[in-house]
Short mmCIF file of C-alpha atoms in Angstrom, two decimals:
data_model
loop_
_atom_site.label_atom_id
_atom_site.label_comp_id
_atom_site.label_asym_id
_atom_site.label_seq_id
_atom_site.Cartn_x
_atom_site.Cartn_y
_atom_site.Cartn_z
CA MET A 106 -82.95 48.05 47.89
CA LYS A 107 -80.02 46.05 49.41
CA ARG A 108 -82.66 43.03 49.95
CA ILE A 109 -84.34 43.75 46.52
CA LEU A 110 -80.66 43.27 44.92
CA LEU A 111 -79.82 39.88 47.05
CA ALA A 112 -82.69 38.64 46.06
CA LEU A 113 -82.09 39.42 42.44
CA THR A 114 -78.26 37.99 42.87
CA ILE A 115 -79.30 35.23 44.60
CA ILE A 116 -81.77 35.20 41.48
CA LEU A 117 -78.72 35.27 38.55
CA SER A 118 -76.96 33.18 40.31
CA CYS A 119 -79.29 29.78 39.97
CA THR A 120 -80.00 30.61 36.23
CA ASN A 121 -76.26 31.04 35.67
CA LEU A 122 -75.98 27.08 37.40
CA TYR A 123 -78.09 25.75 35.58
CA SER A 124 -78.02 27.07 32.23
CA GLN A 125 -74.65 28.19 31.71
CA CYS A 126 -72.88 27.95 28.25
CA THR A 127 -71.89 30.27 25.77
CA PRO A 128 -71.01 28.74 22.31
CA ASN A 129 -66.97 29.34 21.08
CA PRO A 130 -67.08 31.82 17.81
CA LEU A 131 -64.06 29.56 16.56
CA TYR A 132 -65.99 27.29 14.68
CA GLN A 133 -68.42 29.66 13.41
CA ASP A 134 -67.67 29.37 9.98
CA SER A 135 -67.56 25.51 10.04
CA THR A 136 -69.37 23.37 8.81
CA TYR A 137 -72.30 20.87 10.55
CA SER A 138 -70.08 19.11 13.41
CA ILE A 139 -70.32 18.85 17.24
CA TRP A 140 -67.28 19.28 19.93
CA PRO A 141 -65.66 17.67 21.85
CA ASP A 142 -65.84 14.95 19.23
CA THR A 143 -65.75 11.23 19.94
CA VAL A 144 -62.24 11.30 20.17
CA THR A 145 -61.65 13.71 22.18
CA ASN A 146 -64.62 12.76 24.35
CA LEU A 147 -66.38 14.52 27.38
CA PRO A 148 -64.56 14.54 31.39
CA THR A 149 -64.51 12.81 33.78
CA ALA A 150 -67.10 12.83 36.82
CA TYR A 151 -66.74 12.18 40.82
CA GLN A 152 -68.62 11.16 42.04
CA GLY A 153 -71.06 13.94 45.16
CA ILE A 154 -68.92 16.72 42.75
CA PHE A 155 -70.68 19.10 40.50
CA TYR A 156 -70.25 17.89 37.18
CA GLU A 157 -70.45 19.76 33.50
CA ALA A 158 -69.68 18.90 29.79
CA ILE A 159 -69.99 21.30 27.21
CA PHE A 160 -70.59 21.26 23.17
CA ASP A 161 -70.40 23.23 20.98
CA ILE A 162 -72.75 22.00 18.26
CA LYS A 163 -72.75 24.11 14.32
CA THR A 164 -76.20 22.95 12.64
CA PRO A 165 -76.16 21.80 9.40
CA GLY A 166 -77.43 24.56 6.73
CA THR A 167 -79.08 21.84 4.86
CA LEU A 168 -80.23 17.72 4.44
CA LEU A 169 -76.96 16.66 2.64
CA GLU A 170 -74.77 18.43 5.27
CA ALA A 171 -76.66 16.41 7.74
CA THR A 172 -76.15 13.37 6.35
CA GLY A 173 -72.75 14.09 5.92
CA GLY A 174 -72.66 13.85 2.31
CA ASP A 175 -74.70 10.75 1.34
CA SER A 176 -77.08 11.07 -0.74
CA SER A 177 -78.35 7.96 -1.16
CA ILE A 178 -80.69 7.81 1.85
CA LEU A 179 -81.67 11.91 0.68
CA TYR A 180 -85.26 10.80 -1.45
CA LEU A 181 -88.97 11.84 -0.38
CA ASP A 182 -90.64 8.78 -1.71
CA THR A 183 -94.84 9.82 -1.13
CA MET A 184 -97.94 10.75 -1.99
CA VAL A 185 -99.26 14.38 -3.01
CA MET A 186 -102.05 15.23 -4.31
CA GLY A 187 -102.78 11.30 -5.46
CA ILE A 188 -99.73 11.38 -7.37
CA GLN A 189 -96.63 9.20 -6.05
CA VAL A 190 -93.56 11.60 -5.47
CA TYR A 191 -90.21 9.81 -5.39
CA GLU A 192 -87.87 13.25 -4.89
CA PHE A 193 -84.49 14.47 -4.33
CA VAL A 194 -84.92 16.42 -1.38
CA GLY A 195 -80.63 17.24 0.02
CA GLY A 196 -80.63 20.84 -1.47
CA TRP A 197 -83.80 21.14 1.73
CA PRO A 198 -82.84 23.81 4.60
CA VAL A 199 -82.74 22.33 8.02
CA ASP A 200 -84.54 24.08 9.84
CA SER A 201 -84.24 23.39 12.89
CA MET A 202 -82.03 20.55 14.75
CA GLU A 203 -83.91 19.19 17.94
CA LEU A 204 -81.88 16.89 20.77
CA VAL A 205 -84.61 14.84 21.38
CA SER A 206 -83.57 12.87 24.64
CA VAL A 207 -80.40 11.14 26.20
CA SER A 208 -79.92 8.25 26.49
CA GLY A 209 -77.54 6.42 29.05
CA LEU A 210 -75.69 9.16 31.70
CA PRO A 211 -74.89 7.88 35.43
CA THR A 212 -77.75 9.23 37.46
CA GLY A 213 -78.56 12.82 38.63
CA LEU A 214 -76.94 14.29 35.09
CA ALA A 215 -78.44 16.02 32.62
CA LEU A 216 -78.96 17.25 29.26
CA GLY A 217 -79.85 20.87 28.32
CA CYS A 218 -78.91 23.54 25.74
CA ASP A 219 -77.96 27.25 25.49
CA ILE A 220 -81.81 27.51 24.29
CA SER A 221 -83.76 26.66 26.96
CA ASN A 222 -85.75 23.69 24.50
CA CYS A 223 -83.23 22.47 22.52
CA VAL A 224 -84.35 23.33 19.11
CA LEU A 225 -80.92 24.47 17.87
CA PRO A 226 -81.92 26.29 14.23
CA GLY A 227 -80.38 24.70 10.94
CA ASP A 228 -76.61 26.50 9.61
CA PHE A 229 -75.76 28.11 13.54
CA LEU A 230 -73.36 28.12 16.22
CA THR A 231 -75.02 27.29 19.19
CA CYS A 232 -74.14 24.99 22.39
CA ALA A 233 -75.16 22.02 24.97
CA TYR A 234 -74.26 20.55 28.37
CA VAL A 235 -74.71 17.40 30.40
CA ASN A 236 -74.69 18.87 33.83
CA GLY A 237 -75.39 18.23 37.77
CA THR A 238 -74.12 15.76 40.01
CA THR A 239 -72.93 11.85 40.90
CA ASN A 240 -73.03 9.05 43.04
CA ASP A 241 -73.35 6.09 40.18
CA ASN A 242 -71.11 3.00 40.42
CA ASN A 243 -67.05 3.59 39.28
CA GLY A 244 -67.29 2.83 35.46
CA VAL A 245 -67.49 4.06 32.78
CA TYR A 246 -71.24 5.30 30.87
CA PRO A 247 -71.60 5.43 26.53
CA ILE A 248 -73.84 7.94 26.40
CA THR A 249 -76.67 8.60 22.94
CA VAL A 250 -78.01 11.59 21.25
CA PHE A 251 -81.28 11.08 20.29
CA VAL A 252 -82.19 13.91 16.94
CA ASN A 253 -85.05 15.29 15.19
CA VAL A 254 -84.50 17.30 11.81
CA TYR A 255 -86.95 19.67 10.22
CA THR A 256 -86.87 20.80 6.63
CA HIS A 257 -89.17 21.44 4.53
CA GLY A 258 -89.16 22.27 0.34
CA VAL A 259 -91.12 22.71 -2.85
CA ILE A 260 -92.44 20.00 -4.66
CA ASP A 261 -92.64 19.73 -8.62
CA LEU A 262 -95.73 18.01 -9.67
CA GLY A 263 -96.31 19.66 -13.39
CA PHE A 264 -99.07 21.34 -12.76
CA ILE A 265 -98.35 23.42 -10.07
CA GLN A 266 -95.57 23.53 -6.99
CA TYR A 267 -96.42 22.26 -3.54
CA PRO A 268 -94.61 23.47 -0.88
CA TYR A 269 -94.12 20.76 1.50
CA SER A 270 -92.89 20.46 5.18
CA THR A 271 -91.36 16.62 6.82
CA ASP A 272 -89.20 15.89 10.00
CA LEU A 273 -86.86 12.99 10.05
CA TYR A 274 -88.71 11.21 12.00
CA SER A 275 -92.20 11.71 10.23
CA ALA A 276 -90.43 10.34 7.67
CA LEU A 277 -88.59 7.62 8.94
CA GLY A 278 -90.67 6.95 12.15
CA ASN A 279 -86.83 6.94 14.11
CA TYR A 280 -84.77 9.65 14.89
CA GLU A 281 -81.07 10.57 14.26
CA GLU A 282 -78.68 8.85 16.68
CA ILE A 283 -75.20 9.73 18.14
CA GLY A 284 -73.25 7.37 18.96
CA GLY A 285 -69.36 7.04 20.95
CA TYR A 286 -69.52 9.31 23.65
CA LYS A 287 -68.71 7.97 27.09
CA ILE A 288 -68.98 9.89 30.61
CA VAL A 289 -66.33 7.44 32.91
CA VAL A 290 -67.13 8.08 36.83
CA SER A 291 -64.50 7.78 39.42
CA ASP A 292 -64.58 7.43 43.15
CA GLY A 293 -61.47 10.07 42.15
CA THR A 294 -58.68 7.66 44.24
CA GLY A 295 -57.25 6.91 40.84
CA ILE A 296 -57.20 3.15 41.50
CA GLU A 297 -60.35 1.77 39.06
CA ILE A 298 -58.96 -0.05 35.85
CA PHE A 299 -62.07 0.58 33.27
CA ASN A 300 -63.37 -1.52 30.52
CA SER A 301 -64.10 -0.20 27.58
CA GLN A 302 -63.41 -2.80 25.00
CA GLU A 303 -60.58 -0.74 23.25
CA PHE A 304 -57.87 -2.12 22.04
CA SER A 305 -54.11 -0.66 20.16
CA LEU A 306 -50.76 -2.14 18.37
CA LEU A 307 -48.05 0.07 20.31
CA GLN A 308 -44.50 -0.13 19.14
CA ASN A 309 -42.76 -3.52 20.23
CA ILE A 310 -39.73 -3.31 22.86
CA PRO A 311 -37.18 -2.25 22.02
CA ASN A 312 -36.82 -1.75 18.68
CA PRO A 313 -35.49 -4.57 17.16
#
């Protein structure tokens, strides 16, 4: 019995190590967003030390919400039953939002989700994480997350209400790109100076 309990403890510990994140209920009633944002950004990764960064995600409920209110790109232009259709689809629901992949991560780090396949239901609070151990060189690593959005609705053809399902990649031939995030890799000495190509205007000192 002790051996069984020990084995079960080891299994649970390994599971928790590679699939841990719990969404923050603070964001339950929020609209579509990701926390931390690109201003706060992600914590520093230290060479040879296990790293983890958590994203809280409130997925969009409609296509209009998914575009941040930009209705100009939310028109379906396609052929249905031999009829050319040009229809506004901003009110169509987001069935799911898939985190397809991420580029730019330091070697040894990977993206994972609270939902194992990273296909997140629409209008849903969940979380994702980047974790692992890297020994990459000191520097700033910009990362980009590639996202696909699935939706469905009804097209009015006059003589029939035609159910229609599609996704961002099928409709446009590309994924949405979420950029602006970066991970700083450091050896922990505290003497690195990274050029992140940013500048700011500061108050002149002394103030005349």
